[in-house]
Amino acid sequence: GVKGPGQTDFEYIFFADDPYQLLVDLITTVGRPVILRFLPNPRRLQELQRERDAFLHSPGAPPTPTSPPHTPAAIAGDSTLARYEVSFEGETLGLGLECGDTDELPVVSHVPPGLDLPRVGDLLEAVAGELLGSSEDPYARAIDLIMSSGRPIVLGFVEMRSQTYELVFPDHTLGITLVDNG
């Protein structure tokens, strides 16, 4: 995300059609100081989740910790990934989900008004207790489970905000190189 002087919220580039170009445009047009917020590489996060899932399902693994709805909780053995669950009562969740590649977890793109959690950018990891990381197409599996499950339904998320860091650049020249990975 990018935030310039006088702005109260970050402008996120994650869901843009051309994130690289939007980032360049924002950095060029916002005043200084500019604050850049960085997220970890989503593919690396997916690898960590698969490793965690394999560990938790191996013989002799510790019991999977649980957390009450709306409470971030670190998973045993992985202090970098905060997880939480949210229970939805209504037939329509009002939640927007985006998918990247077919082997990646869905990303929250829209949150209904009045909910603190989930947050835009968090990853949907589980639906009704079923982990999505082992699915061939986690997005399609998530949609199938959400549509076929009764209510209330509990969704499990990985909090991405806890994975972010921010850098403040006070001068016009940032001194960084951007690479278009798209």
Coordinates of N, CA, C and O in Angstrom, one line a residue:
G1 N 0.8 -1.2 0.0 CA 0.0 0.0 0.0 C 0.9 1.2 0.0 O 2.0 1.2 0.3
V2 N 0.3 2.3 -0.4 CA 1.0 3.6 -0.5 C 0.1 4.7 0.3 O -1.1 4.7 0.1
K3 N 0.8 5.5 1.1 CA 0.1 6.6 1.8 C 1.0 7.8 1.8 O 2.2 7.7 2.1
G4 N 0.4 8.9 1.4 CA 1.1 10.2 1.3 C 0.7 11.1 2.5 O -0.2 10.8 3.3
P5 N 1.2 12.3 2.6 CA 0.9 13.3 3.6 C -0.6 13.6 3.5 O -1.2 13.8 2.4
G6 N -1.3 13.7 4.7 CA -2.7 14.1 4.7 C -3.6 12.9 4.4 O -4.8 13.1 4.6
Q7 N -3.1 11.8 4.0 CA -4.0 10.7 3.8 C -4.1 9.8 5.0 O -3.2 9.6 5.7
T8 N -5.4 9.4 5.4 CA -5.6 8.6 6.6 C -5.5 7.1 6.3 O -5.3 6.4 7.2
D9 N -5.7 6.7 5.1 CA -5.7 5.3 4.7 C -4.7 5.1 3.6 O -4.4 5.9 2.8
F10 N -4.2 3.8 3.6 CA -3.4 3.4 2.5 C -4.2 3.1 1.3 O -5.3 2.6 1.3
E11 N -3.6 3.4 0.1 CA -4.2 2.9 -1.2 C -3.5 1.6 -1.5 O -2.3 1.6 -1.7
Y12 N -4.3 0.6 -1.6 CA -3.7 -0.8 -1.9 C -3.7 -1.1 -3.4 O -4.6 -0.7 -4.1
I13 N -2.6 -1.7 -3.8 CA -2.5 -2.0 -5.2 C -2.7 -3.5 -5.5 O -2.7 -3.9 -6.6
F14 N -3.0 -4.3 -4.4 CA -3.1 -5.7 -4.5 C -4.1 -6.2 -5.6 O -3.8 -7.2 -6.3
F15 N -5.2 -5.6 -5.7 CA -6.3 -6.0 -6.6 C -6.3 -5.2 -7.9 O -7.3 -5.4 -8.7
A16 N -5.4 -4.4 -8.1 CA -5.4 -3.6 -9.4 C -5.1 -4.5 -10.6 O -4.5 -5.5 -10.5
D17 N -5.6 -4.0 -11.7 CA -5.4 -4.8 -13.0 C -3.9 -4.8 -13.3 O -3.3 -5.8 -13.8
D18 N -3.2 -3.7 -13.0 CA -1.7 -3.6 -13.3 C -1.1 -3.0 -12.0 O -0.9 -1.8 -11.9
P19 N -0.9 -3.8 -11.0 CA -0.3 -3.3 -9.7 C 1.0 -2.6 -9.8 O 1.2 -1.6 -9.1
Y20 N 1.9 -3.0 -10.7 CA 3.1 -2.3 -10.9 C 2.9 -0.9 -11.3 O 3.5 0.0 -10.7
Q21 N 2.1 -0.7 -12.4 CA 1.9 0.6 -12.9 C 1.2 1.5 -11.9 O 1.5 2.7 -11.7
L22 N 0.2 1.0 -11.2 CA -0.5 1.7 -10.1 C 0.5 2.2 -9.1 O 0.5 3.3 -8.6
L23 N 1.4 1.3 -8.6 CA 2.4 1.6 -7.6 C 3.3 2.8 -8.1 O 3.5 3.7 -7.4
V24 N 3.8 2.7 -9.3 CA 4.7 3.7 -9.9 C 3.9 5.0 -9.9 O 4.4 6.1 -9.5
D25 N 2.6 5.0 -10.4 CA 1.8 6.2 -10.5 C 1.6 6.8 -9.1 O 1.7 8.1 -8.9
L26 N 1.3 6.0 -8.1 CA 1.1 6.5 -6.8 C 2.3 7.1 -6.2 O 2.3 8.2 -5.6
I27 N 3.4 6.4 -6.3 CA 4.7 6.9 -5.7 C 5.1 8.3 -6.4 O 5.6 9.2 -5.8
T28 N 4.8 8.4 -7.7 CA 5.1 9.6 -8.4 C 4.3 10.8 -8.1 O 4.7 11.9 -8.0
T29 N 3.0 10.5 -7.7 CA 2.0 11.6 -7.5 C 1.8 12.0 -6.1 O 1.4 13.2 -5.8
V30 N 2.0 11.1 -5.1 CA 1.8 11.5 -3.7 C 3.0 12.4 -3.2 O 4.1 12.3 -3.7
G31 N 2.7 13.2 -2.3 CA 3.7 14.1 -1.7 C 4.7 13.3 -0.8 O 4.6 12.1 -0.8
R32 N 5.5 14.0 -0.2 CA 6.5 13.4 0.7 C 6.3 14.0 2.1 O 5.9 15.1 2.2
P33 N 6.5 13.2 3.1 CA 7.0 11.8 3.1 C 5.9 10.9 2.6 O 4.7 11.1 2.8
V34 N 6.4 9.8 1.9 CA 5.5 8.7 1.5 C 5.8 7.5 2.3 O 7.0 7.2 2.7
I35 N 4.7 6.8 2.7 CA 4.9 5.5 3.4 C 4.5 4.4 2.5 O 3.4 4.4 1.9
L36 N 5.4 3.4 2.4 CA 5.1 2.2 1.6 C 4.9 1.0 2.6 O 5.7 0.8 3.5
R37 N 3.8 0.3 2.4 CA 3.5 -0.9 3.3 C 3.7 -2.1 2.4 O 3.2 -2.2 1.3
F38 N 4.5 -3.0 2.9 CA 4.9 -4.2 2.2 C 4.2 -5.5 2.8 O 4.1 -5.6 4.1
L39 N 3.8 -6.4 2.0 CA 3.3 -7.7 2.4 C 4.4 -8.8 2.0 O 5.1 -8.6 1.1
P40 N 4.4 -9.9 2.7 CA 5.3 -11.0 2.3 C 4.8 -11.5 0.9 O 3.7 -11.3 0.5
N41 N 5.7 -12.3 0.3 CA 5.4 -12.9 -0.9 C 4.3 -14.0 -0.7 O 4.5 -14.9 0.1
P42 N 3.1 -13.8 -1.3 CA 2.0 -14.7 -1.1 C 2.4 -16.2 -1.4 O 1.9 -17.1 -0.7
R43 N 3.2 -16.4 -2.4 CA 3.6 -17.8 -2.7 C 4.4 -18.4 -1.6 O 4.2 -19.6 -1.3
R44 N 5.3 -17.6 -1.0 CA 6.1 -18.2 0.2 C 5.1 -18.5 1.3 O 5.3 -19.4 2.0
L45 N 4.2 -17.6 1.6 CA 3.2 -17.8 2.6 C 2.4 -19.1 2.4 O 2.2 -19.9 3.3
Q46 N 2.1 -19.4 1.1 CA 1.4 -20.6 0.8 C 2.3 -21.9 1.1 O 1.8 -22.9 1.6
E47 N 3.6 -21.8 0.8 CA 4.5 -22.8 1.1 C 4.6 -23.1 2.6 O 4.5 -24.3 3.0
L48 N 4.6 -22.0 3.4 CA 4.6 -22.2 4.8 C 3.4 -22.8 5.3 O 3.4 -23.7 6.2
Q49 N 2.2 -22.5 4.7 CA 1.0 -23.1 5.2 C 0.9 -24.6 4.8 O 0.5 -25.4 5.6
R50 N 1.4 -25.0 3.7 CA 1.4 -26.4 3.3 C 2.4 -27.2 4.2 O 2.0 -28.3 4.7
E51 N 3.5 -26.6 4.6 CA 4.4 -27.2 5.5 C 3.7 -27.4 6.9 O 3.9 -28.4 7.5
R52 N 3.0 -26.4 7.3 CA 2.3 -26.4 8.6 C 1.3 -27.5 8.6 O 1.1 -28.3 9.5
D53 N 0.5 -27.5 7.5 CA -0.6 -28.5 7.4 C 0.0 -29.9 7.4 O -0.6 -30.8 8.1
A54 N 1.1 -30.2 6.7 CA 1.7 -31.5 6.7 C 2.2 -31.9 8.1 O 2.0 -33.0 8.5
F55 N 2.7 -30.9 8.8 CA 3.2 -31.2 10.2 C 2.0 -31.5 11.1 O 2.1 -32.5 11.9
L56 N 1.0 -30.7 11.0 CA -0.2 -30.9 11.9 C -0.9 -32.2 11.6 O -1.6 -32.7 12.5
H57 N -0.8 -32.7 10.4 CA -1.5 -34.0 10.1 C -0.6 -35.2 10.2 O -0.9 -36.3 9.8
S58 N 0.7 -35.0 10.6 CA 1.6 -36.1 10.8 C 1.4 -36.8 12.1 O 0.9 -36.3 13.0
P59 N 1.8 -38.1 12.1 CA 1.6 -38.9 13.4 C 2.4 -38.2 14.5 O 3.5 -37.7 14.3
G60 N 1.8 -38.1 15.7 CA 2.5 -37.5 16.9 C 2.4 -36.0 16.9 O 3.1 -35.4 17.7
A61 N 1.7 -35.4 16.0 CA 1.6 -33.9 15.9 C 0.8 -33.4 17.1 O -0.1 -34.1 17.6
P62 N 1.1 -32.2 17.6 CA 0.4 -31.7 18.7 C -1.1 -31.4 18.2 O -1.3 -31.2 17.0
P63 N -2.0 -31.3 19.2 CA -3.4 -31.0 18.8 C -3.4 -29.6 18.2 O -2.7 -28.7 18.6
T64 N -4.3 -29.4 17.2 CA -4.5 -28.1 16.6 C -5.1 -27.1 17.5 O -6.2 -27.4 18.0
P65 N -4.5 -26.0 17.8 CA -5.1 -25.0 18.7 C -6.3 -24.4 18.0 O -6.4 -24.3 16.8
T66 N -7.3 -23.9 18.8 CA -8.4 -23.2 18.3 C -8.5 -21.9 19.0 O -7.9 -21.6 20.0
S67 N -9.2 -21.0 18.3 CA -9.4 -19.6 18.9 C -10.8 -19.3 18.8 O -11.5 -19.7 17.8
P68 N -11.4 -18.5 19.7 CA -12.7 -18.1 19.6 C -12.9 -17.1 18.5 O -11.9 -16.5 18.0
P69 N -14.1 -17.0 17.9 CA -14.3 -16.1 16.8 C -13.8 -14.7 17.1 O -13.8 -14.2 18.2
H70 N -13.2 -14.0 16.1 CA -12.7 -12.7 16.2 C -11.4 -12.5 17.0 O -11.0 -11.4 17.4
T71 N -10.7 -13.6 17.3 CA -9.5 -13.6 18.1 C -8.3 -14.1 17.3 O -8.2 -15.3 17.1
P72 N -7.4 -13.2 16.9 CA -6.2 -13.7 16.2 C -5.4 -14.6 17.2 O -5.3 -14.4 18.4
A73 N -4.9 -15.7 16.6 CA -4.1 -16.7 17.4 C -3.0 -17.2 16.6 O -3.1 -17.6 15.5
A74 N -1.8 -17.3 17.2 CA -0.6 -17.9 16.5 C -0.7 -19.4 16.6 O -1.1 -19.9 17.7
I75 N -0.4 -20.1 15.6 CA -0.4 -21.5 15.5 C 0.9 -22.0 16.2 O 1.9 -21.5 15.9
A76 N 0.8 -23.1 16.9 CA 2.0 -23.7 17.6 C 3.1 -24.0 16.5 O 2.8 -24.5 15.5
G77 N 4.3 -23.6 16.8 CA 5.4 -23.9 15.9 C 5.5 -22.9 14.8 O 6.4 -22.9 14.0
D78 N 4.6 -21.9 14.7 CA 4.7 -20.9 13.6 C 4.2 -19.6 14.1 O 3.1 -19.2 14.0
S79 N 5.1 -18.8 14.8 CA 4.8 -17.6 15.4 C 4.6 -16.5 14.4 O 4.1 -15.4 14.8
T80 N 4.9 -16.7 13.2 CA 4.7 -15.6 12.2 C 3.4 -15.5 11.6 O 3.0 -14.5 11.0
L81 N 2.5 -16.5 11.7 CA 1.2 -16.5 11.0 C 0.1 -16.5 12.0 O -0.1 -17.4 12.8
A82 N -0.6 -15.3 12.1 CA -1.7 -15.2 13.0 C -3.0 -15.7 12.3 O -3.3 -15.3 11.1
R83 N -3.7 -16.5 12.9 CA -5.0 -17.1 12.4 C -6.1 -16.7 13.3 O -6.0 -16.6 14.5
Y84 N -7.3 -16.7 12.7 CA -8.5 -16.4 13.4 C -9.7 -17.0 12.7 O -9.6 -17.3 11.5
E85 N -10.8 -17.1 13.4 CA -12.0 -17.6 12.8 C -13.2 -16.6 13.0 O -13.2 -15.9 14.0
V86 N -14.1 -16.6 12.0 CA -15.2 -15.7 12.1 C -16.4 -16.6 11.7 O -16.4 -17.3 10.8
S87 N -17.5 -16.5 12.6 CA -18.7 -17.2 12.4 C -19.7 -16.3 11.6 O -19.9 -15.1 12.1
F88 N -20.3 -16.7 10.5 CA -21.3 -16.0 9.8 C -22.6 -16.6 10.0 O -22.8 -17.8 9.8
E89 N -23.6 -15.8 10.3 CA -25.0 -16.3 10.6 C -25.9 -16.3 9.4 O -26.7 -17.2 9.2
G90 N -25.8 -15.3 8.6 CA -26.8 -15.1 7.5 C -26.5 -16.0 6.3 O -25.4 -16.5 6.1
E91 N -27.6 -16.2 5.5 CA -27.4 -17.0 4.3 C -26.4 -16.4 3.3 O -25.6 -17.1 2.7
T92 N -26.4 -15.0 3.1 CA -25.5 -14.3 2.3 C -24.4 -13.8 3.2 O -24.7 -13.1 4.2
L93 N -23.1 -14.1 2.9 CA -22.0 -13.6 3.8 C -21.6 -12.2 3.5 O -21.2 -11.5 4.4
G94 N -21.8 -11.7 2.3 CA -21.4 -10.3 2.0 C -19.9 -10.2 1.9 O -19.4 -9.1 1.9
L95 N -19.2 -11.3 1.7 CA -17.8 -11.3 1.7 C -17.3 -11.4 0.3 O -17.8 -12.3 -0.5
G96 N -16.3 -10.6 -0.1 CA -15.7 -10.8 -1.5 C -14.5 -11.6 -1.4 O -13.6 -11.3 -0.5
L97 N -14.3 -12.5 -2.3 CA -13.1 -13.3 -2.4 C -12.5 -13.2 -3.8 O -13.2 -13.2 -4.8
E98 N -11.2 -13.2 -3.9 CA -10.5 -13.2 -5.1 C -9.5 -14.4 -5.1 O -9.1 -14.9 -4.1
C99 N -9.2 -14.9 -6.3 CA -8.3 -16.0 -6.4 C -7.1 -15.6 -7.3 O -7.3 -14.8 -8.2
G100 N -6.0 -16.1 -7.0 CA -4.8 -15.9 -7.8 C -4.7 -17.1 -8.7 O -5.6 -17.5 -9.4
D101 N -3.5 -17.8 -8.6 CA -3.4 -19.0 -9.3 C -4.3 -20.1 -8.7 O -4.7 -19.9 -7.5
T102 N -4.6 -21.2 -9.4 CA -5.5 -22.2 -8.9 C -5.0 -22.9 -7.7 O -5.8 -23.4 -6.9
D103 N -3.7 -22.8 -7.4 CA -3.2 -23.5 -6.2 C -3.0 -22.6 -5.0 O -2.5 -23.0 -3.9
E104 N -3.5 -21.3 -5.1 CA -3.4 -20.4 -4.0 C -4.7 -20.2 -3.2 O -5.8 -20.4 -3.8
L105 N -4.6 -19.9 -1.9 CA -5.7 -19.6 -1.1 C -6.5 -18.4 -1.6 O -5.8 -17.4 -2.0
P106 N -7.8 -18.3 -1.4 CA -8.5 -17.1 -1.7 C -8.2 -15.9 -0.8 O -7.8 -16.1 0.3
V107 N -8.2 -14.7 -1.4 CA -7.9 -13.5 -0.7 C -9.2 -12.7 -0.5 O -10.0 -12.6 -1.4
V108 N -9.4 -12.2 0.7 CA -10.5 -11.3 1.0 C -10.4 -10.0 0.2 O -9.4 -9.3 0.4
S109 N -11.4 -9.7 -0.6 CA -11.3 -8.5 -1.4 C -12.4 -7.5 -1.0 O -12.3 -6.3 -1.4
H110 N -13.4 -7.9 -0.2 CA -14.5 -7.0 0.2 C -15.0 -7.6 1.6 O -15.1 -8.8 1.7
V111 N -15.3 -6.7 2.5 CA -15.8 -7.0 3.8 C -17.1 -6.3 4.0 O -17.2 -5.1 3.7
P112 N -18.1 -7.0 4.5 CA -19.4 -6.3 4.7 C -19.2 -5.2 5.8 O -18.4 -5.3 6.7
P113 N -20.0 -4.1 5.7 CA -19.9 -3.0 6.7 C -20.2 -3.6 8.1 O -21.0 -4.4 8.2
G114 N -19.5 -3.0 9.1 CA -19.8 -3.4 10.4 C -19.0 -4.5 11.0 O -19.0 -4.8 12.2
L115 N -18.2 -5.2 10.1 CA -17.3 -6.3 10.6 C -15.9 -5.8 10.8 O -15.3 -5.2 9.9
D116 N -15.3 -6.1 11.9 CA -13.9 -5.8 12.1 C -13.0 -6.8 11.5 O -11.9 -6.5 11.0
L117 N -13.5 -8.1 11.5 CA -12.8 -9.2 10.9 C -13.7 -9.9 10.0 O -14.9 -10.0 10.3
P118 N -13.3 -10.5 8.9 CA -12.0 -10.5 8.3 C -11.6 -9.1 7.7 O -12.4 -8.2 7.6
R119 N -10.3 -9.0 7.3 CA -9.9 -7.7 6.7 C -9.5 -8.0 5.3 O -9.1 -9.1 4.9
V120 N -9.7 -6.9 4.5 CA -9.2 -7.0 3.1 C -7.8 -7.4 3.0 O -7.0 -6.8 3.7
G121 N -7.4 -8.4 2.2 CA -6.1 -8.9 2.1 C -5.8 -10.1 2.8 O -4.8 -10.8 2.6
D122 N -6.6 -10.5 3.9 CA -6.4 -11.7 4.6 C -6.7 -12.9 3.7 O -7.5 -12.8 2.8
L123 N -6.1 -14.0 4.0 CA -6.3 -15.2 3.3 C -7.4 -16.1 3.9 O -7.4 -16.3 5.1
L124 N -8.3 -16.7 3.1 CA -9.3 -17.6 3.6 C -8.6 -19.0 3.6 O -8.2 -19.5 2.5
E125 N -8.4 -19.6 4.8 CA -7.7 -20.8 4.9 C -8.6 -22.1 5.1 O -8.2 -23.2 4.8
A126 N -9.7 -21.9 5.8 CA -10.6 -23.0 6.1 C -12.1 -22.6 6.0 O -12.4 -21.4 6.3
V127 N -12.9 -23.5 5.6 CA -14.4 -23.4 5.6 C -15.0 -24.5 6.3 O -14.7 -25.7 6.0
A128 N -15.8 -24.2 7.4 CA -16.5 -25.2 8.2 C -15.5 -26.3 8.6 O -15.8 -27.5 8.6
G129 N -14.3 -25.9 9.0 CA -13.3 -26.8 9.6 C -12.4 -27.5 8.6 O -11.5 -28.2 8.9
E130 N -12.7 -27.4 7.3 CA -11.9 -28.0 6.2 C -10.8 -27.1 5.7 O -11.1 -26.0 5.2
L131 N -9.6 -27.5 5.9 CA -8.5 -26.7 5.4 C -8.5 -26.7 3.8 O -8.6 -27.7 3.2
L132 N -8.2 -25.5 3.2 CA -8.3 -25.4 1.8 C -7.0 -25.6 1.1 O -6.9 -25.9 -0.1
G133 N -5.9 -25.6 1.9 CA -4.5 -25.6 1.3 C -4.2 -26.9 0.6 O -3.4 -26.9 -0.3
S134 N -4.9 -28.0 0.9 CA -4.6 -29.3 0.2 C -5.5 -29.5 -1.0 O -5.3 -30.5 -1.7
S135 N -6.4 -28.6 -1.2 CA -7.3 -28.7 -2.4 C -6.5 -28.4 -3.7 O -5.6 -27.5 -3.7
E136 N -6.9 -29.0 -4.8 CA -6.3 -28.7 -6.1 C -6.6 -27.3 -6.5 O -5.8 -26.6 -7.0
D137 N -7.9 -26.8 -6.2 CA -8.3 -25.4 -6.5 C -8.9 -24.9 -5.2 O -10.2 -25.0 -5.1
P138 N -8.2 -24.3 -4.3 CA -8.7 -23.8 -3.0 C -9.9 -22.8 -3.2 O -10.8 -22.9 -2.4
Y139 N -9.8 -22.0 -4.2 CA -10.9 -21.0 -4.4 C -12.2 -21.7 -4.7 O -13.2 -21.5 -4.1
A140 N -12.2 -22.6 -5.7 CA -13.4 -23.3 -6.1 C -13.9 -24.2 -4.9 O -15.1 -24.2 -4.7
R141 N -13.0 -24.8 -4.2 CA -13.4 -25.6 -3.1 C -14.1 -24.7 -2.0 O -15.1 -25.1 -1.4
A142 N -13.5 -23.6 -1.7 CA -14.1 -22.6 -0.8 C -15.5 -22.3 -1.2 O -16.4 -22.3 -0.3
I143 N -15.7 -21.9 -2.4 CA -17.0 -21.5 -2.9 C -18.0 -22.7 -2.7 O -19.2 -22.5 -2.3
D144 N -17.6 -23.9 -3.1 CA -18.5 -25.1 -3.0 C -18.9 -25.3 -1.5 O -20.0 -25.5 -1.2
L145 N -17.9 -25.2 -0.6 CA -18.2 -25.4 0.8 C -19.1 -24.4 1.4 O -20.0 -24.6 2.1
I146 N -18.9 -23.1 1.0 CA -19.7 -22.0 1.5 C -21.1 -22.2 1.0 O -22.1 -22.0 1.8
M147 N -21.3 -22.5 -0.2 CA -22.6 -22.7 -0.8 C -23.4 -23.9 -0.2 O -24.6 -23.8 -0.1
S148 N -22.7 -24.9 0.1 CA -23.3 -26.2 0.5 C -23.4 -26.3 2.0 O -24.1 -27.2 2.5
S149 N -22.8 -25.5 2.8 CA -22.8 -25.6 4.2 C -24.0 -24.9 4.8 O -24.4 -23.9 4.3
G150 N -24.4 -25.4 6.0 CA -25.5 -24.7 6.7 C -25.0 -23.5 7.4 O -23.8 -23.1 7.3
R151 N -25.9 -22.8 8.1 CA -25.5 -21.6 8.8 C -25.9 -21.8 10.3 O -26.8 -22.5 10.6
P152 N -25.1 -21.3 11.2 CA -23.9 -20.5 11.0 C -22.8 -21.3 10.4 O -22.7 -22.5 10.6
I153 N -21.9 -20.6 9.7 CA -20.7 -21.2 9.1 C -19.5 -20.5 9.7 O -19.5 -19.3 9.8
V154 N -18.4 -21.3 10.0 CA -17.2 -20.7 10.5 C -16.1 -20.7 9.4 O -15.9 -21.8 8.8
L155 N -15.5 -19.6 9.2 CA -14.5 -19.5 8.2 C -13.2 -19.1 8.9 O -13.2 -18.3 9.9
G156 N -12.1 -19.8 8.5 CA -10.8 -19.6 9.1 C -9.9 -18.7 8.2 O -9.8 -19.0 7.0
F157 N -9.2 -17.7 8.8 CA -8.4 -16.8 8.0 C -7.0 -16.7 8.5 O -6.7 -17.0 9.7
V158 N -6.1 -16.3 7.6 CA -4.7 -16.0 8.0 C -4.6 -14.5 7.9 O -4.9 -13.9 6.9
E159 N -4.2 -13.9 9.0 CA -4.2 -12.4 9.1 C -2.9 -11.9 8.4 O -1.8 -12.2 8.8
M160 N -3.1 -11.2 7.3 CA -1.9 -10.7 6.6 C -1.4 -9.4 7.2 O -0.2 -9.1 7.0
R161 N -2.2 -8.6 7.9 CA -1.7 -7.4 8.4 C -0.5 -7.6 9.4 O 0.4 -6.8 9.5
S162 N -0.6 -8.7 10.1 CA 0.5 -9.0 11.0 C 1.8 -9.3 10.3 O 2.9 -9.4 10.9
Q163 N 1.7 -9.5 9.0 CA 2.9 -9.9 8.2 C 3.5 -8.7 7.5 O 4.4 -8.8 6.8
T164 N 2.9 -7.5 7.7 CA 3.3 -6.3 6.9 C 4.3 -5.5 7.7 O 4.5 -5.7 8.9
Y165 N 5.0 -4.7 6.9 CA 5.9 -3.7 7.5 C 5.9 -2.5 6.7 O 5.5 -2.5 5.5
E166 N 6.2 -1.4 7.3 CA 6.1 -0.1 6.6 C 7.5 0.6 6.6 O 8.2 0.5 7.6
L167 N 7.8 1.3 5.5 CA 9.0 2.1 5.4 C 8.5 3.6 5.0 O 7.7 3.7 4.2
V168 N 9.1 4.6 5.7 CA 8.9 6.0 5.4 C 10.0 6.5 4.6 O 11.2 6.4 4.9
F169 N 9.7 7.2 3.5 CA 10.6 7.8 2.6 C 10.4 9.3 2.6 O 9.4 9.8 2.0
P170 N 11.3 10.1 3.3 CA 11.0 11.5 3.4 C 11.4 12.3 2.2 O 10.9 13.4 2.0
D171 N 12.3 11.8 1.3 CA 12.8 12.6 0.2 C 12.1 12.2 -1.1 O 11.5 11.1 -1.2
H172 N 12.3 13.1 -2.1 CA 11.7 12.8 -3.4 C 12.2 11.5 -4.0 O 11.4 10.8 -4.6
T173 N 13.5 11.3 -3.9 CA 14.1 10.1 -4.5 C 14.0 9.0 -3.4 O 14.5 9.2 -2.3
L174 N 13.4 7.8 -3.7 CA 13.2 6.8 -2.8 C 14.5 5.9 -2.6 O 14.7 5.4 -1.5
G175 N 15.3 5.8 -3.7 CA 16.5 5.0 -3.6 C 16.2 3.5 -3.6 O 16.9 2.7 -3.0
I176 N 15.1 3.1 -4.2 CA 14.7 1.6 -4.3 C 14.5 1.3 -5.8 O 14.2 2.2 -6.6
T177 N 14.6 0.0 -6.1 CA 14.3 -0.4 -7.5 C 13.0 -1.3 -7.4 O 12.9 -2.2 -6.6
L178 N 12.1 -1.0 -8.3 CA 10.9 -1.8 -8.4 C 11.0 -2.7 -9.6 O 11.5 -2.3 -10.7
V179 N 10.5 -3.9 -9.5 CA 10.6 -4.9 -10.5 C 9.1 -5.4 -10.8 O 8.4 -5.7 -9.9
D180 N 8.8 -5.3 -12.1 CA 7.4 -5.8 -12.5 C 7.4 -7.3 -12.6 O 8.0 -7.8 -13.5
N181 N 6.8 -8.0 -11.6 CA 6.7 -9.4 -11.7 C 5.5 -10.0 -12.4 O 5.2 -11.1 -12.3
G182 N 4.6 -9.0 -12.9 CA 3.4 -9.4 -13.5 C 3.6 -10.0 -14.8 O 3.0 -10.7 -15.4

